[in-house]
Amino acid sequence: MASVSKLTEADVQILGFSVTDLRFPTSLDGVGSDAMHVGTNGSHPYVQLKTNHGELTGEGIAFSNGRGSELICMALEIFAKRVVGKTMQELTRNMGRTWRYMVADSKPVWRIVCDMSPEEVVQCIDFRYITDVITPEESIEMLKSTQEGKDARMNEALGNTAVPAYTTSPGWMAFTGDRMKEVLRETIEQGYTVFKFKVGTSVEKDREKLTAVRDVLGYDNGYQIMIDANQVWSVPEAIKYMKQLVEFKPVFIEEPTNPDDVLGHAAIRKALKPYGVGVATGEAAQNRITFKQLLQAEATDVCQIDAVRLGSVNECLAVMLMALKYKIPCVPHNGAMGLTELTSHLSTIDYVAVSGRKSMLENADSHRENLRHPSKIINAHYVTPLAPGYSTGYTDEALEKYTYPNGSFWKSELGQQIMAQPTGGEL
């Protein structure tokens, strides 16, 4: 068998795949809880592509709150069948064509993109439906203009200072009072200066929480906060509710209303702008067209691309370029159990190869012992991943324990209790 280092794209063929319904019992510790999602279990449908070289396996994940993961697994099986029999040469010689075919790498993903020329980056993107906002020719010129300083930004990436991190660890809805303050102080000691908190259950509780937050952080000590409602309000409710929280000086309110309501987000943004509070959204957007409309309508101050909901790096690149044109930062949505690892690539790509603007990336650390390539934070910055691929993959122990519904955890007494619990949506 040829060594991996001597293989060419034409030598590697995808022969088969496996799809695993992987679920983690996050309902036990409240990680991921918010005003909209209570008692859910963080889930990552997990696909592995098998090749004709046993040591080479392609891996990817999707994300849900548990209910409905079986549907995602069915979709993954449908999509995976489309690449069986294909060689890597067929799939990579024109990535834009491959993307259209699907919806139709010996380097880390971020480095593959960052090593591309502007023309090669643009070739990765399907511009159908977005040429009224940005064209391939315009994109090439924009990318050429951000080439200046790229070598220095690459050195920052290699020095682990390209992607500043902020944390949601003290901000989960289930964390209140002394527990919230304890975690907040712990993250301050770790070097964090930007924090996000879940809101939306009641004005009184949120004012109490944010008062406690500002008691710890103060207003003039270099700390920033953001707040996240996870879609819980109508547009009028969001405006009324937020006017009672603006005194705590959040940088933005994230997902204040239904994620498909572009004009609703625009109305909220307009109403909050005089108070110095922005709007962030996009984590539930499933394609570049939604982001196009958010930008056209001046409905967001932050594009929160989601690595798995958008479906590919290609689609994320399209959004990054549109955001660059509108001078709106891309701050990927993040979550634990595997998503953080993907988004560290995306933020690095945006900074080094696309916008040249340093932004920030959420860190939500949970169940990292189950990951084969867990992200790392040093001095409140992401350690840039250097291993080949997209930093995706779960340990054998995690697969044995959390595969749903027959993993050892889900077959245990506690797992069975969780599966039998009401979902919160019963009549």
C-alpha positions as CSV (number, residue, x, y, z in Angstrom):
1,M,0.0,0.0,0.0
2,A,1.3,3.4,-0.9
3,S,2.1,5.8,2.0
4,V,-0.5,8.5,2.6
5,S,2.0,11.2,1.8
6,K,2.6,9.8,-1.7
7,L,-1.0,9.4,-2.7
8,T,-2.5,11.7,-5.3
9,E,-6.2,12.7,-5.4
10,A,-6.7,10.2,-8.2
11,D,-5.5,7.4,-6.0
12,V,-8.2,7.9,-3.3
13,Q,-11.7,6.7,-4.0
14,I,-14.7,6.7,-1.6
15,L,-16.0,3.2,-1.3
16,G,-18.7,3.5,1.4
17,F,-19.9,5.4,4.4
18,S,-21.5,5.1,7.9
19,V,-23.9,7.4,9.6
20,T,-24.2,7.5,13.4
21,D,-27.0,9.1,15.5
22,L,-24.8,10.5,18.3
23,R,-26.6,12.2,21.2
24,F,-25.1,13.7,24.4
25,P,-27.2,14.1,27.6
26,T,-26.9,17.8,28.0
27,S,-30.3,18.0,29.6
28,L,-28.5,16.7,32.8
29,D,-26.2,19.7,33.3
30,G,-28.2,22.5,31.5
31,V,-25.4,23.2,29.0
32,G,-27.1,24.7,25.9
33,S,-30.3,25.7,27.8
34,D,-32.0,28.9,26.8
35,A,-35.4,30.5,26.8
36,M,-36.6,28.4,23.8
37,H,-34.8,25.1,24.4
38,V,-35.2,23.3,27.8
39,G,-34.5,19.7,28.5
40,T,-32.9,19.1,25.1
41,N,-29.9,16.8,24.4
42,G,-27.1,18.1,22.1
43,S,-26.9,15.8,19.2
44,H,-24.5,15.4,16.3
45,P,-25.4,13.1,13.4
46,Y,-22.0,11.9,12.4
47,V,-20.9,10.7,8.9
48,Q,-17.7,8.8,8.0
49,L,-16.6,8.3,4.4
50,K,-14.6,5.1,3.9
51,T,-11.9,5.0,1.2
52,N,-9.9,2.4,-0.6
53,H,-7.1,3.3,1.8
54,G,-8.2,2.1,5.2
55,E,-6.2,4.7,7.1
56,L,-8.0,7.6,5.2
57,T,-11.5,8.4,6.5
58,G,-13.5,11.5,5.8
59,E,-15.7,12.8,8.6
60,G,-18.4,15.4,9.2
61,I,-21.2,16.3,11.6
62,A,-24.6,18.0,11.7
63,F,-26.3,19.5,14.8
64,S,-29.7,19.3,16.4
65,N,-31.2,19.4,19.9
66,G,-32.0,15.7,19.7
67,R,-35.5,15.5,18.5
68,G,-35.4,15.0,14.7
69,S,-31.8,13.8,14.6
70,E,-33.0,10.6,12.9
71,L,-34.3,12.7,10.0
72,I,-30.9,14.3,9.6
73,C,-29.3,10.9,9.6
74,M,-31.6,9.8,6.8
75,A,-30.6,12.9,4.8
76,L,-26.9,12.2,5.4
77,E,-27.3,8.8,4.0
78,I,-28.9,10.2,0.9
79,F,-26.1,12.7,0.4
80,A,-23.3,10.3,1.2
81,K,-24.5,7.9,-1.5
82,R,-23.7,10.7,-4.1
83,V,-20.0,10.5,-3.4
84,V,-19.6,6.7,-3.2
85,G,-17.4,5.6,-6.2
86,K,-16.0,9.1,-6.7
87,T,-12.3,9.8,-6.5
88,M,-10.9,12.8,-4.6
89,Q,-9.8,14.2,-8.0
90,E,-13.3,14.2,-9.3
91,L,-14.6,15.9,-6.2
92,T,-11.9,18.6,-5.8
93,R,-10.9,19.6,-9.3
94,N,-13.9,22.1,-9.4
95,M,-15.3,22.6,-5.9
96,G,-18.0,24.9,-7.1
97,R,-19.3,22.2,-9.4
98,T,-19.1,19.7,-6.6
99,W,-21.1,21.9,-4.3
100,R,-23.8,22.3,-6.9
101,Y,-23.7,18.5,-7.5
102,M,-24.3,17.9,-3.8
103,V,-27.2,20.3,-3.4
104,A,-27.3,20.6,-5.9
105,D,-7.1,17.3,1.9
106,S,-3.6,16.8,3.6
107,K,-3.9,20.2,5.2
108,P,-6.3,21.6,7.7
109,V,-9.4,23.1,6.0
110,W,-8.5,26.7,6.9
111,R,-5.1,26.3,5.4
112,I,-6.4,24.8,2.1
113,V,-8.6,27.9,1.6
114,C,-6.0,30.4,2.8
115,D,-3.5,29.0,0.3
116,M,-5.9,29.6,-2.6
117,S,-5.6,32.5,-4.9
118,P,-8.6,34.9,-5.0
119,E,-9.7,33.3,-8.3
120,E,-9.6,29.8,-6.7
121,V,-11.6,30.9,-3.7
122,V,-14.2,32.4,-5.9
123,Q,-14.4,29.2,-8.0
124,C,-15.5,27.4,-4.8
125,I,-18.7,29.5,-4.6
126,D,-22.1,29.0,-6.3
127,F,-23.1,32.6,-7.2
128,R,-26.5,31.6,-8.4
129,Y,-29.2,33.7,-6.6
130,I,-26.7,36.3,-5.2
131,T,-25.3,38.1,-8.2
132,D,-27.7,41.0,-7.5
133,V,-25.6,41.6,-4.5
134,I,-22.1,40.4,-5.5
135,T,-20.6,38.9,-8.6
136,P,-17.6,36.6,-9.1
137,E,-15.6,39.5,-10.8
138,E,-16.4,41.8,-7.9
139,S,-15.4,39.1,-5.4
140,I,-12.1,38.6,-7.0
141,E,-11.3,42.3,-6.8
142,M,-12.3,42.4,-3.1
143,L,-10.1,39.4,-2.3
144,K,-7.2,40.9,-4.2
145,S,-7.6,44.1,-2.1
146,T,-7.3,42.1,1.2
147,Q,-4.1,40.3,0.0
148,E,-2.1,43.1,1.6
149,G,-1.1,41.9,5.0
150,K,-2.1,38.3,4.4
151,D,1.4,37.0,5.2
152,A,1.3,38.7,8.6
153,R,-2.2,37.4,9.3
154,M,-1.0,33.9,8.4
155,N,1.8,34.2,10.9
156,E,-0.8,35.3,13.5
157,A,-2.8,32.2,12.8
158,L,0.3,30.0,13.1
159,G,1.1,31.9,16.4
160,N,-2.4,31.2,17.8
161,T,-3.5,34.9,17.9
162,A,-5.7,35.1,14.9
163,V,-9.1,34.2,16.6
164,P,-10.0,35.9,19.9
165,A,-12.5,33.9,22.0
166,Y,-15.5,35.0,24.0
167,T,-17.4,32.7,26.3
168,T,-20.9,31.6,27.0
169,S,-19.9,29.3,29.9
170,P,-21.3,31.6,32.7
171,G,-24.3,32.5,30.6
172,W,-26.5,29.4,30.2
173,M,-30.1,29.9,31.3
174,A,-29.7,27.1,33.9
175,F,-26.8,29.1,35.6
176,T,-28.1,31.7,38.1
177,G,-27.0,33.4,41.3
178,D,-23.8,32.2,42.9
179,R,-23.2,29.5,40.3
180,M,-23.3,32.1,37.5
181,K,-20.9,34.4,39.4
182,E,-18.6,31.5,40.2
183,V,-18.3,30.5,36.5
184,L,-18.0,34.2,35.5
185,R,-15.0,34.8,37.8
186,E,-13.4,31.5,36.6
187,T,-13.6,32.7,33.0
188,I,-12.2,36.1,33.9
189,E,-9.2,34.4,35.5
190,Q,-8.8,32.5,32.2
191,G,-8.3,35.8,30.4
192,Y,-11.8,36.3,28.8
193,T,-13.1,39.9,28.5
194,V,-16.2,39.2,26.4
195,F,-19.2,37.2,27.7
196,K,-22.6,36.2,26.5
197,F,-25.7,35.5,28.6
198,K,-29.0,33.9,27.8
199,V,-32.2,36.0,28.4
200,G,-35.9,35.8,27.6
201,T,-37.7,34.1,30.5
202,S,-38.8,37.3,32.2
203,V,-37.7,40.9,32.4
204,E,-37.4,40.7,36.2
205,K,-35.1,37.6,36.1
206,D,-33.0,39.0,33.3
207,R,-32.5,42.4,35.0
208,E,-31.5,40.5,38.2
209,K,-29.1,38.4,36.3
210,L,-27.5,41.3,34.3
211,T,-27.3,43.4,37.5
212,A,-25.3,40.6,39.1
213,V,-23.1,40.4,35.9
214,R,-22.4,44.1,36.0
215,D,-21.7,43.9,39.8
216,V,-18.8,41.5,38.9
217,L,-17.7,43.1,35.6
218,G,-18.4,46.8,36.2
219,Y,-18.9,49.1,33.2
220,D,-15.4,50.7,32.8
221,N,-13.1,47.7,33.2
222,G,-12.7,46.7,29.6
223,Y,-15.4,43.9,29.7
224,Q,-18.2,43.5,27.2
225,I,-21.4,41.5,27.3
226,M,-23.8,40.2,24.7
227,I,-27.2,38.7,25.3
228,D,-29.1,36.0,23.4
229,A,-32.9,35.4,23.3
230,N,-32.9,32.4,21.0
231,Q,-35.9,33.5,18.9
232,V,-38.3,33.7,21.9
233,W,-40.0,37.1,21.2
234,S,-42.3,38.6,18.6
235,V,-41.0,41.8,17.0
236,P,-43.0,44.2,19.3
237,E,-42.1,42.1,22.4
238,A,-38.4,42.2,21.4
239,I,-38.3,45.9,21.2
240,K,-40.3,46.5,24.4
241,Y,-38.3,43.8,26.3
242,M,-34.9,45.0,25.1
243,K,-35.6,48.7,26.1
244,Q,-35.7,47.4,29.7
245,L,-32.2,45.8,29.3
246,V,-30.3,48.4,27.3
247,E,-29.0,50.1,30.5
248,F,-26.7,47.0,31.0
249,K,-25.0,48.0,27.7
250,P,-25.0,44.7,25.8
251,V,-23.1,44.9,22.5
252,F,-25.9,43.1,20.7
253,I,-29.0,41.0,21.2
254,E,-28.8,37.7,19.4
255,E,-31.8,36.1,17.7
256,P,-34.4,38.4,19.2
257,T,-37.2,36.9,17.0
258,N,-38.0,34.2,14.5
259,P,-34.8,33.7,12.4
260,D,-36.8,33.7,9.1
261,D,-38.2,37.2,9.8
262,V,-35.8,39.4,7.9
263,L,-37.9,42.5,8.1
264,G,-38.6,41.9,11.8
265,H,-34.9,41.9,12.5
266,A,-34.6,45.1,10.6
267,A,-37.3,46.7,12.7
268,I,-35.7,45.6,15.9
269,R,-32.3,46.8,14.8
270,K,-33.7,50.2,13.9
271,A,-35.5,50.6,17.2
272,L,-32.4,49.6,19.3
273,K,-29.8,51.6,17.3
274,P,-30.3,54.8,19.3
275,Y,-29.4,52.9,22.5
276,G,-26.2,51.6,21.0
277,V,-27.3,48.0,21.0
278,G,-26.9,45.9,17.8
279,V,-28.6,42.8,16.5
280,A,-26.9,39.5,15.7
281,T,-28.5,36.7,13.8
282,G,-27.9,34.0,11.3
283,E,-27.2,30.8,13.2
284,A,-30.5,29.3,12.0
285,A,-30.1,30.5,8.4
286,Q,-29.7,27.6,6.0
287,N,-28.4,29.2,2.9
288,R,-26.7,32.2,1.4
289,I,-30.0,33.7,0.2
290,T,-31.2,34.4,3.7
291,F,-28.0,36.2,4.5
292,K,-28.3,38.2,1.3
293,Q,-31.7,39.4,2.4
294,L,-30.5,40.2,6.0
295,L,-27.7,42.3,4.5
296,Q,-29.9,44.0,1.9
297,A,-32.5,44.9,4.6
298,E,-29.9,46.2,7.0
299,A,-31.3,43.7,9.5
300,T,-28.2,42.6,11.3
301,D,-24.9,44.0,12.8
302,V,-23.3,40.5,12.9
303,C,-23.5,37.6,10.4
304,Q,-23.6,34.5,12.6
305,I,-22.8,31.8,10.1
306,D,-23.3,28.2,11.3
307,A,-20.8,25.6,10.0
308,V,-23.2,22.8,9.7
309,R,-26.6,24.5,9.0
310,L,-25.0,26.2,6.0
311,G,-23.9,22.8,4.8
312,S,-20.4,23.5,3.6
313,V,-17.3,25.8,3.7
314,N,-18.4,26.8,0.2
315,E,-21.6,28.3,1.4
316,C,-19.9,30.0,4.3
317,L,-17.4,31.6,1.9
318,A,-20.3,33.1,-0.1
319,V,-21.7,34.7,3.1
320,M,-18.2,36.0,4.2
321,L,-17.9,37.8,0.9
322,M,-21.3,39.4,1.0
323,A,-20.6,40.4,4.6
324,L,-17.3,41.9,3.6
325,K,-19.1,44.0,0.9
326,Y,-21.6,45.3,3.5
327,K,-18.8,45.9,6.1
328,I,-20.6,43.5,8.6
329,P,-18.4,41.1,10.7
330,C,-18.8,37.3,10.4
331,V,-18.9,35.8,13.9
332,P,-19.8,32.1,13.6
333,H,-22.4,30.6,15.8
334,N,-20.9,28.0,18.1
335,G,-21.8,25.1,20.3
336,A,-20.1,22.3,22.2
337,M,-19.6,18.6,21.2
338,G,-17.9,19.3,17.9
339,L,-19.2,22.5,16.4
340,T,-16.5,24.7,18.0
341,E,-13.9,22.7,16.2
342,L,-15.3,23.5,12.8
343,T,-15.9,27.2,13.4
344,S,-12.3,27.8,14.4
345,H,-11.4,27.0,10.8
346,L,-14.1,29.4,9.5
347,S,-13.0,32.3,11.7
348,T,-9.4,31.7,10.6
349,I,-10.4,31.7,6.9
350,D,-12.4,34.9,7.3
351,Y,-9.5,36.7,9.0
352,V,-6.6,35.5,6.9
353,A,-8.1,35.0,3.5
354,V,-11.3,37.0,3.2
355,S,-12.0,40.1,5.3
356,G,-8.6,40.7,6.9
357,R,-10.7,41.9,10.0
358,K,-10.1,40.3,13.3
359,S,-13.4,39.4,14.9
360,M,-14.2,36.9,17.8
361,L,-15.5,33.4,18.2
362,E,-17.7,32.0,20.9
363,N,-16.3,29.2,23.1
364,A,-18.8,26.8,24.6
365,D,-16.8,24.0,26.2
366,S,-18.6,20.8,27.0
367,H,-18.2,17.0,26.4
368,R,-14.7,17.7,24.9
369,E,-13.5,14.3,26.2
370,N,-15.6,12.7,23.4
371,L,-13.8,14.5,20.6
372,R,-10.7,13.3,18.8
373,H,-9.6,16.9,17.9
374,P,-10.9,19.1,20.7
375,S,-10.4,22.9,20.2
376,K,-8.0,24.6,22.6
377,I,-8.0,28.1,24.1
378,I,-4.8,29.8,25.3
379,N,-4.9,33.4,26.5
380,A,-8.5,33.8,25.4
381,H,-7.5,32.9,21.8
382,Y,-8.2,29.8,19.8
383,V,-5.2,27.6,19.1
384,T,-5.2,27.3,15.3
385,P,-5.8,23.6,14.2
386,L,-2.9,22.1,12.3
387,A,-4.0,18.5,11.8
388,P,-5.3,17.6,8.3
389,G,-9.1,18.0,7.8
390,Y,-11.9,19.8,9.5
391,S,-11.1,18.9,13.1
392,T,-14.0,16.5,13.1
393,G,-14.3,13.1,14.8
394,Y,-15.4,11.3,17.9
395,T,-13.7,8.8,20.1
396,D,-14.6,5.1,19.9
397,E,-15.7,5.4,23.5
398,A,-18.1,8.2,22.6
399,L,-19.6,6.1,19.7
400,E,-20.1,3.1,22.0
401,K,-21.7,5.2,24.7
402,Y,-23.8,7.8,23.0
403,T,-25.0,6.3,19.7
404,Y,-28.8,6.7,19.8
405,P,-30.8,4.6,20.8
406,N,-28.6,1.6,21.4
407,G,-25.4,3.2,23.0
408,S,-24.6,2.1,26.5
409,F,-25.6,5.4,28.0
410,W,-29.0,5.5,26.3
411,K,-29.7,1.9,27.3
412,S,-28.8,2.7,30.9
413,E,-31.4,3.5,33.5
414,L,-30.6,7.2,33.4
415,G,-30.7,7.2,29.6
416,Q,-34.0,5.5,29.5
417,Q,-35.4,8.1,31.9
418,I,-34.3,10.9,29.6
419,M,-35.8,9.2,26.6
420,A,-39.1,8.8,28.5
421,Q,-39.3,12.4,29.7
422,P,-41.9,14.7,28.2
423,T,-40.5,16.9,25.4
424,G,-42.3,20.0,26.6
425,G,-44.5,20.1,23.5
426,E,-47.3,17.8,24.6
427,L,-50.9,18.8,24.5
